Amino acid sequence: MKVTFLGTGTSQGIPVIGSKHPVCLSGDARDKRLRTSVLVEWENGSYVIDCGPDFRQQMLRCGCEKIDGILFTHEHSDHVLGLDDIRPFYFKQGDISIYAQKRVLKSLKKRFDYIFKTENKYPGAPSVSIHRLKNKSFKLKDLEVIPVKGFHYKLSVYGFRFKDFCYTTDLKSMKPKEMEKIKGVKVLVVNALRIEQHYSHFNLEEALIFIAAINPERAYLTHISHKLGFHAEVEKQLPKNVFLAYDNLEITI
């Protein structure tokens, strides 16, 4: 299985528009972050987790020519606003499968009503095949995927476990019974917004505590803001099995 980090930034991305913060002015390419998303690929599957406003750019940058579907963690703009840009895939492949919990699907239907229309639909609009997720395992091609429920402040968000790989983002808390679903993974991805506490995201300290509880072989931090610091400096301070993810990073599990 190959995982490509399409974006590793928080909702504003890095650099932030108009910001003179030193990290936003950094010349290190690893400090330039599009909105958070990953591409997960295996022998006969190619799935994106979240498609934010940078989706088009991310697909062009990684050279992706086909996706089998999109999994949504939750409905916030930085995770869904690229949905219209599935059109080139739709024109080649037909309806694109989307996977999300009921509340997220309701939000998508409101924001992208023209995509979900079944009558008098605009000819240039894409169409989707809807898969409503509940908190139980489901199949993507031949692979079993296990949803993992966490909380983004009070909003439920889904992470996803693919065998020995688990992707989570926008977490602030997770119940012990959900954490049990993750234990045993070799590679874990989790959000680490900044050094200071935040009401709806793990800060660095909380992310490291979460990682230690799961105890994967490797962990990667994502959904990073400029307030976490320079990539090169922060990574030096991390445990040996924890790494800062960066845009275009590819890992194999």
Short mmCIF file of C-alpha atoms in Angstrom, two decimals, residues 39 44-48 55 59 63-70 85-98 126-129 141:
data_model
loop_
_atom_site.label_atom_id
_atom_site.label_comp_id
_atom_site.label_asym_id
_atom_site.label_seq_id
_atom_site.Cartn_x
_atom_site.Cartn_y
_atom_site.Cartn_z
CA LEU A 39 -4.25 9.39 -1.62
CA ASN A 44 -6.53 -2.53 -7.39
CA GLY A 45 -7.67 0.49 -5.37
CA SER A 46 -7.12 4.25 -5.46
CA TYR A 47 -9.01 6.34 -2.91
CA VAL A 48 -8.72 9.91 -1.68
CA PHE A 55 -7.97 19.13 -4.78
CA MET A 59 -4.38 15.78 -8.43
CA GLY A 63 -0.24 12.85 -11.58
CA CYS A 64 -3.37 10.99 -10.48
CA GLU A 65 -5.41 9.80 -13.46
CA LYS A 66 -8.06 7.65 -11.77
CA ILE A 67 -9.78 7.50 -8.39
CA ASP A 68 -12.17 4.82 -7.20
CA GLY A 69 -13.78 7.05 -4.62
CA ILE A 70 -13.52 9.72 -1.92
CA ASP A 85 -13.28 19.19 -9.32
CA ILE A 86 -14.09 15.50 -9.61
CA ARG A 87 -15.54 16.40 -13.04
CA PRO A 88 -12.56 15.17 -15.12
CA PHE A 89 -12.69 11.83 -13.31
CA TYR A 90 -16.47 11.66 -13.79
CA PHE A 91 -16.22 12.42 -17.52
CA LYS A 92 -13.81 9.47 -17.92
CA GLN A 93 -15.16 7.04 -15.35
CA GLY A 94 -18.83 7.81 -14.68
CA ASP A 95 -20.32 8.33 -11.23
CA ILE A 96 -17.68 8.79 -8.52
CA SER A 97 -18.25 6.92 -5.26
CA ILE A 98 -18.30 9.01 -2.09
CA PRO A 126 -20.61 15.50 -12.18
CA SER A 127 -22.57 12.72 -10.50
CA VAL A 128 -21.75 10.64 -7.47
CA SER A 129 -22.61 7.24 -6.08
CA LYS A 141 -12.73 -3.28 -3.56
#
